[in-house]
PDB file of C-alpha atoms in Angstrom:
ATOM      1  CA  MET A  28      42.733   2.399  42.558  1.00  0.00           C
ATOM      2  CA  LYS A  29      40.743  -0.236  41.468  1.00  0.00           C
ATOM      3  CA  ASN A  30      37.264   1.382  42.550  1.00  0.00           C
ATOM      4  CA  ILE A  31      38.450   4.133  39.781  1.00  0.00           C
ATOM      5  CA  LEU A  32      39.079   1.393  37.100  1.00  0.00           C
ATOM      6  CA  ALA A  33      35.824  -0.186  38.142  1.00  0.00           C
ATOM      7  CA  LEU A  34      33.927   2.618  37.532  1.00  0.00           C
ATOM      8  CA  PHE A  35      35.762   3.538  34.354  1.00  0.00           C
ATOM      9  CA  ALA A  36      34.802   0.093  33.557  1.00  0.00           C
ATOM     10  CA  SER A  37      30.723   0.302  34.298  1.00  0.00           C
ATOM     11  CA  LEU A  38      30.670   3.461  32.074  1.00  0.00           C
ATOM     12  CA  ILE A  39      32.332   2.358  29.438  1.00  0.00           C
ATOM     13  CA  LEU A  40      29.591  -0.887  29.347  1.00  0.00           C
ATOM     14  CA  ILE A  41      26.645   1.659  30.341  1.00  0.00           C
ATOM     15  CA  LEU A  42      27.598   4.046  27.322  1.00  0.00           C
ATOM     16  CA  GLY A  43      28.522   0.963  24.998  1.00  0.00           C
ATOM     17  CA  ALA A  44      24.842  -0.304  25.483  1.00  0.00           C
ATOM     18  CA  CYS A  45      23.214   3.199  24.769  1.00  0.00           C
ATOM     19  CA  THR A  46      24.803   3.241  21.134  1.00  0.00           C
ATOM     20  CA  GLN A  47      22.911   2.732  18.124  1.00  0.00           C
ATOM     21  CA  PRO A  48      24.075  -0.447  16.339  1.00  0.00           C
ATOM     22  CA  THR A  49      25.827   0.169  12.998  1.00  0.00           C
ATOM     23  CA  PRO A  50      23.446  -0.321   9.956  1.00  0.00           C
ATOM     24  CA  SER A  51      24.565  -3.134   7.890  1.00  0.00           C
ATOM     25  CA  ILE A  52      26.205  -1.638   4.604  1.00  0.00           C
ATOM     26  CA  GLY A  53      25.311  -2.661   1.048  1.00  0.00           C
ATOM     27  CA  PRO A  54      27.657  -3.038  -1.830  1.00  0.00           C
ATOM     28  CA  ASP A  55      26.558   0.360  -3.151  1.00  0.00           C
ATOM     29  CA  GLY A  56      27.534   1.927   0.205  1.00  0.00           C
ATOM     30  CA  LYS A  57      23.862   2.411   1.592  1.00  0.00           C
ATOM     31  CA  PRO A  58      22.430   0.777   4.673  1.00  0.00           C
ATOM     32  CA  LEU A  59      20.590  -2.339   3.919  1.00  0.00           C
ATOM     33  CA  PRO A  60      16.845  -1.896   4.325  1.00  0.00           C
ATOM     34  CA  GLN A  61      15.652  -2.997   7.587  1.00  0.00           C
ATOM     35  CA  VAL A  62      12.779  -5.591   7.720  1.00  0.00           C
ATOM     36  CA  TYR A  63       9.380  -4.059   8.399  1.00  0.00           C
ATOM     37  CA  ARG A  64       7.031  -6.264  10.291  1.00  0.00           C
ATOM     38  CA  ILE A  65       3.554  -5.407  10.146  1.00  0.00           C
ATOM     39  CA  GLY A  66       2.495  -5.222  14.037  1.00  0.00           C
ATOM     40  CA  ASN A  67      -0.944  -3.371  14.502  1.00  0.00           C
ATOM     41  CA  ALA A  68      -2.506  -4.497  11.090  1.00  0.00           C
ATOM     42  CA  SER A  69      -6.097  -3.361  11.799  1.00  0.00           C
ATOM     43  CA  GLN A  70      -4.545   0.012  11.392  1.00  0.00           C
ATOM     44  CA  VAL A  71      -2.801  -0.227   8.338  1.00  0.00           C
ATOM     45  CA  GLN A  72      -5.512   0.478   5.530  1.00  0.00           C
ATOM     46  CA  PHE A  73      -6.670   3.349   7.739  1.00  0.00           C
ATOM     47  CA  ARG A  74      -2.702   4.856   7.167  1.00  0.00           C
ATOM     48  CA  MET A  75      -2.812   4.208   3.747  1.00  0.00           C
ATOM     49  CA  LEU A  76      -6.691   5.578   3.348  1.00  0.00           C
ATOM     50  CA  ASP A  77      -5.511   8.942   5.003  1.00  0.00           C
ATOM     51  CA  SER A  78      -2.527   9.287   3.535  1.00  0.00           C
ATOM     52  CA  VAL A  79      -4.070   8.591   0.245  1.00  0.00           C
ATOM     53  CA  ASN A  80      -7.167  11.069   0.442  1.00  0.00           C
ATOM     54  CA  SER A  81      -4.396  13.792   1.963  1.00  0.00           C
ATOM     55  CA  LEU A  82      -2.787  13.346  -1.282  1.00  0.00           C
ATOM     56  CA  ARG A  83      -6.270  13.387  -2.783  1.00  0.00           C
ATOM     57  CA  SER A  84      -6.925  16.454  -1.312  1.00  0.00           C
ATOM     58  CA  ALA A  85      -3.728  18.382  -2.136  1.00  0.00           C
ATOM     59  CA  ALA A  86      -4.471  17.984  -5.632  1.00  0.00           C
ATOM     60  CA  GLY A  87      -7.877  19.288  -5.498  1.00  0.00           C
ATOM     61  CA  LEU A  88      -9.754  15.823  -5.947  1.00  0.00           C
ATOM     62  CA  SER A  89     -12.341  14.424  -3.547  1.00  0.00           C
ATOM     63  CA  PRO A  90     -11.662  11.706  -0.892  1.00  0.00           C
ATOM     64  CA  VAL A  91     -12.042   7.920  -1.077  1.00  0.00           C
ATOM     65  CA  GLN A  92     -13.457   5.662   1.035  1.00  0.00           C
ATOM     66  CA  LEU A  93     -12.685   2.203   1.787  1.00  0.00           C
ATOM     67  CA  ASN A  94     -14.131  -0.529   0.306  1.00  0.00           C
ATOM     68  CA  SER A  95     -14.837  -4.277   1.732  1.00  0.00           C
ATOM     69  CA  ALA A  96     -14.989  -5.884  -1.925  1.00  0.00           C
ATOM     70  CA  LEU A  97     -12.173  -4.081  -3.130  1.00  0.00           C
ATOM     71  CA  ASN A  98     -10.166  -4.696  -0.084  1.00  0.00           C
ATOM     72  CA  ALA A  99     -10.863  -8.547  -0.526  1.00  0.00           C
ATOM     73  CA  ALA A 100      -9.920  -8.267  -3.783  1.00  0.00           C
ATOM     74  CA  ALA A 101      -6.468  -6.463  -2.732  1.00  0.00           C
ATOM     75  CA  ALA A 102      -6.033  -9.212  -0.210  1.00  0.00           C
ATOM     76  CA  THR A 103      -6.668 -12.319  -2.835  1.00  0.00           C
ATOM     77  CA  HIS A 104      -4.025 -10.934  -5.347  1.00  0.00           C
ATOM     78  CA  SER A 105      -1.265  -9.979  -2.847  1.00  0.00           C
ATOM     79  CA  LYS A 106      -1.566 -13.607  -1.524  1.00  0.00           C
ATOM     80  CA  ASP A 107      -1.682 -14.768  -4.954  1.00  0.00           C
ATOM     81  CA  MET A 108       1.707 -12.804  -6.002  1.00  0.00           C
ATOM     82  CA  SER A 109       3.336 -14.106  -2.999  1.00  0.00           C
ATOM     83  CA  VAL A 110       2.800 -17.338  -4.046  1.00  0.00           C
ATOM     84  CA  GLN A 111       3.783 -16.785  -7.927  1.00  0.00           C
ATOM     85  CA  ASN A 112       6.924 -15.143  -6.247  1.00  0.00           C
ATOM     86  CA  ARG A 113       6.064 -12.229  -8.465  1.00  0.00           C
ATOM     87  CA  PRO A 114       4.879  -8.520  -8.742  1.00  0.00           C
ATOM     88  CA  TRP A 115       2.150  -8.565 -11.751  1.00  0.00           C
ATOM     89  CA  HIS A 116      -1.172  -7.646 -12.556  1.00  0.00           C
ATOM     90  CA  PHE A 117      -2.543 -11.013 -13.404  1.00  0.00           C
ATOM     91  CA  GLY A 118      -3.803 -13.350 -11.064  1.00  0.00           C
ATOM     92  CA  SER A 119      -2.282 -17.653 -11.282  1.00  0.00           C
ATOM     93  CA  ASP A 120      -5.439 -18.392 -12.763  1.00  0.00           C
ATOM     94  CA  GLY A 121      -4.852 -15.733 -15.600  1.00  0.00           C
ATOM     95  CA  SER A 122      -7.209 -13.077 -14.101  1.00  0.00           C
ATOM     96  CA  SER A 123      -7.155  -9.571 -14.584  1.00  0.00           C
ATOM     97  CA  PRO A 124      -7.586  -7.052 -11.761  1.00  0.00           C
ATOM     98  CA  LEU A 125     -11.055  -6.275 -13.555  1.00  0.00           C
ATOM     99  CA  ILE A 126     -11.893 -10.064 -12.951  1.00  0.00           C
ATOM    100  CA  ARG A 127     -10.775  -9.914  -9.602  1.00  0.00           C
ATOM    101  CA  VAL A 128     -12.899  -7.228  -8.677  1.00  0.00           C
ATOM    102  CA  THR A 129     -15.778  -8.237 -10.096  1.00  0.00           C
ATOM    103  CA  ARG A 130     -15.285 -11.720  -8.109  1.00  0.00           C
ATOM    104  CA  SER A 131     -15.526 -10.124  -5.282  1.00  0.00           C
ATOM    105  CA  GLY A 132     -18.891  -8.609  -5.661  1.00  0.00           C
ATOM    106  CA  TYR A 133     -17.578  -4.810  -6.364  1.00  0.00           C
ATOM    107  CA  VAL A 134     -20.162  -3.008  -8.295  1.00  0.00           C
ATOM    108  CA  GLY A 135     -18.710   0.003 -10.151  1.00  0.00           C
ATOM    109  CA  SER A 136     -15.750   0.465 -12.259  1.00  0.00           C
ATOM    110  CA  LEU A 137     -12.430  -0.296 -11.600  1.00  0.00           C
ATOM    111  CA  LEU A 138     -10.091   2.765 -12.506  1.00  0.00           C
ATOM    112  CA  GLY A 139      -6.735   1.000 -11.447  1.00  0.00           C
ATOM    113  CA  GLU A 140      -4.643  -0.768  -9.588  1.00  0.00           C
ATOM    114  CA  ASN A 141      -0.805  -0.502  -8.151  1.00  0.00           C
ATOM    115  CA  ILE A 142       1.457  -3.197  -6.537  1.00  0.00           C
ATOM    116  CA  SER A 143       4.834  -3.501  -4.964  1.00  0.00           C
ATOM    117  CA  GLU A 144       7.174  -6.237  -3.894  1.00  0.00           C
ATOM    118  CA  THR A 145       9.151  -4.677  -0.757  1.00  0.00           C
ATOM    119  CA  TYR A 146      10.213  -4.942   2.761  1.00  0.00           C
ATOM    120  CA  GLU A 147       8.939  -1.420   3.464  1.00  0.00           C
ATOM    121  CA  THR A 148       5.662   0.168   5.247  1.00  0.00           C
ATOM    122  CA  GLU A 149       3.015   1.133   3.230  1.00  0.00           C
ATOM    123  CA  LEU A 150       3.757   4.737   3.677  1.00  0.00           C
ATOM    124  CA  GLN A 151       7.004   4.153   1.867  1.00  0.00           C
ATOM    125  CA  THR A 152       5.521   2.050  -0.583  1.00  0.00           C
ATOM    126  CA  LEU A 153       2.549   4.938  -1.141  1.00  0.00           C
ATOM    127  CA  ALA A 154       6.049   7.245  -1.491  1.00  0.00           C
ATOM    128  CA  ALA A 155       7.236   5.217  -4.161  1.00  0.00           C
ATOM    129  CA  TRP A 156       4.076   5.214  -5.881  1.00  0.00           C
ATOM    130  CA  MET A 157       3.735   8.750  -5.497  1.00  0.00           C
ATOM    131  CA  GLU A 158       7.083   9.224  -7.897  1.00  0.00           C
ATOM    132  CA  ARG A 159       5.790   7.626 -10.683  1.00  0.00           C
ATOM    133  CA  SER A 160       3.366   9.021 -13.100  1.00  0.00           C
ATOM    134  CA  ASP A 161       1.597   5.869 -13.890  1.00  0.00           C
ATOM    135  CA  THR A 162       1.060   4.822 -10.290  1.00  0.00           C
ATOM    136  CA  ARG A 163       0.460   8.187  -9.263  1.00  0.00           C
ATOM    137  CA  ASP A 164      -2.351   8.299 -11.828  1.00  0.00           C
ATOM    138  CA  VAL A 165      -3.739   5.370 -10.424  1.00  0.00           C
ATOM    139  CA  ILE A 166      -3.827   7.165  -6.536  1.00  0.00           C
ATOM    140  CA  LEU A 167      -5.371  10.854  -7.994  1.00  0.00           C
ATOM    141  CA  ALA A 168      -7.640   9.185 -10.529  1.00  0.00           C
ATOM    142  CA  SER A 169     -10.092  12.170 -10.861  1.00  0.00           C
ATOM    143  CA  GLY A 170     -13.339  10.003 -10.523  1.00  0.00           C
ATOM    144  CA  ALA A 171     -12.158   7.985  -7.682  1.00  0.00           C
ATOM    145  CA  THR A 172     -14.637   7.088  -4.413  1.00  0.00           C
ATOM    146  CA  ASN A 173     -13.513   4.088  -3.432  1.00  0.00           C
ATOM    147  CA  LEU A 174      -9.980   2.205  -2.310  1.00  0.00           C
ATOM    148  CA  GLY A 175      -9.160  -1.031  -1.511  1.00  0.00           C
ATOM    149  CA  PHE A 176      -5.800  -1.858  -0.065  1.00  0.00           C
ATOM    150  CA  SER A 177      -4.166  -5.074   1.445  1.00  0.00           C
ATOM    151  CA  TRP A 178      -0.755  -7.281   2.060  1.00  0.00           C
ATOM    152  CA  SER A 179       0.221 -10.497   2.755  1.00  0.00           C
ATOM    153  CA  GLN A 180       3.877 -10.517   4.467  1.00  0.00           C
ATOM    154  CA  GLU A 181       6.067 -13.730   4.052  1.00  0.00           C
ATOM    155  CA  ALA A 182       7.820 -15.154   7.148  1.00  0.00           C
ATOM    156  CA  ASN A 183      11.152 -13.427   5.724  1.00  0.00           C
ATOM    157  CA  GLY A 184       9.481  -9.947   6.058  1.00  0.00           C
ATOM    158  CA  LYS A 185       8.697  -9.407   2.351  1.00  0.00           C
ATOM    159  CA  ILE A 186       5.425  -7.911   1.941  1.00  0.00           C
ATOM    160  CA  TRP A 187       3.439  -8.041  -1.294  1.00  0.00           C
ATOM    161  CA  TRP A 188       1.080  -4.659  -1.732  1.00  0.00           C
ATOM    162  CA  THR A 189      -2.024  -4.184  -3.642  1.00  0.00           C
ATOM    163  CA  LEU A 190      -4.063  -1.066  -3.673  1.00  0.00           C
ATOM    164  CA  LEU A 191      -7.103  -0.562  -5.870  1.00  0.00           C
ATOM    165  CA  ILE A 192      -9.278   2.614  -6.944  1.00  0.00           C
ATOM    166  CA  GLY A 193     -12.242   2.286  -8.264  1.00  0.00           C
ATOM    167  CA  ASN A 194     -15.747   4.353  -8.863  1.00  0.00           C
ATOM    168  CA  ASN A 195     -19.004   3.227  -7.583  1.00  0.00           C
ATOM    169  CA  THR A 196     -21.164   6.066  -7.777  1.00  0.00           C
ATOM    170  CA  ALA A 197     -24.498   5.209 -10.240  1.00  0.00           C
ATOM    171  CA  PRO A 198     -24.845   7.442 -13.183  1.00  0.00           C
ATOM    172  CA  THR A 199     -26.991  10.069 -12.820  1.00  0.00           C
ATOM    173  CA  LEU A 200     -29.895   9.835 -15.452  1.00  0.00           C
ATOM    174  CA  GLN A 201     -31.118  13.287 -16.560  1.00  0.00           C
ATOM    175  CA  VAL A 202     -34.683  13.481 -18.007  1.00  0.00           C
ATOM    176  CA  THR A 203     -35.496  16.501 -19.772  1.00  0.00           C
ATOM    177  CA  ALA A 204     -39.111  17.278 -21.131  1.00  0.00           C
ATOM    178  CA  SER A 205     -39.086  19.423 -24.345  1.00  0.00           C
ATOM    179  CA  ALA A 206     -42.198  21.596 -24.387  1.00  0.00           C
ATOM    180  CA  ALA A 207     -43.688  19.342 -27.390  1.00  0.00           C
ATOM    181  CA  ALA A 208     -43.498  16.685 -25.410  1.00  0.00           C
ATOM    182  CA  ILE A 209     -45.542  18.314 -22.158  1.00  0.00           C
ATOM    183  CA  GLN A 210     -48.415  19.784 -24.719  1.00  0.00           C
ATOM    184  CA  ASN A 211     -49.397  16.171 -26.137  1.00  0.00           C
TER     185      ASN A 211
END
């Protein structure tokens, strides 16, 4: 009898260890978000690039490529938003996105900036940006050639994301000669 009780108690402990923890429920009855810790940071920008390019391809647009100057501007702004503790498009020094990308050495046109304050992954953030027309328009800008993407994660897990879209294609100079100019 003792062996059966010991076996039964062991089974209960083993099965109890196999169950999933119950998520914390918020006041709205939904599970509270889990803190996302960026583990493999070297892959985050490439996951975002691949995802953005998949969305652009589905919309019939050309792909973008990562640009180190835009990445630097995005990293600077993400950290600055964290220091300011507010998500907005202006730096603590009053700089605009255009000024920040120029300071970073980007040669080209800035087409848009998306920002976010969240505890979610980069792909969840991208999905949220795609739900809004203004942020979706930045991602799907028709003339885009470059993407900059970075973040700053605080000790409490909060992440400040910045995505920049630009175009650094030099304008094509078209030279046409008229018949009169050729004869002279």
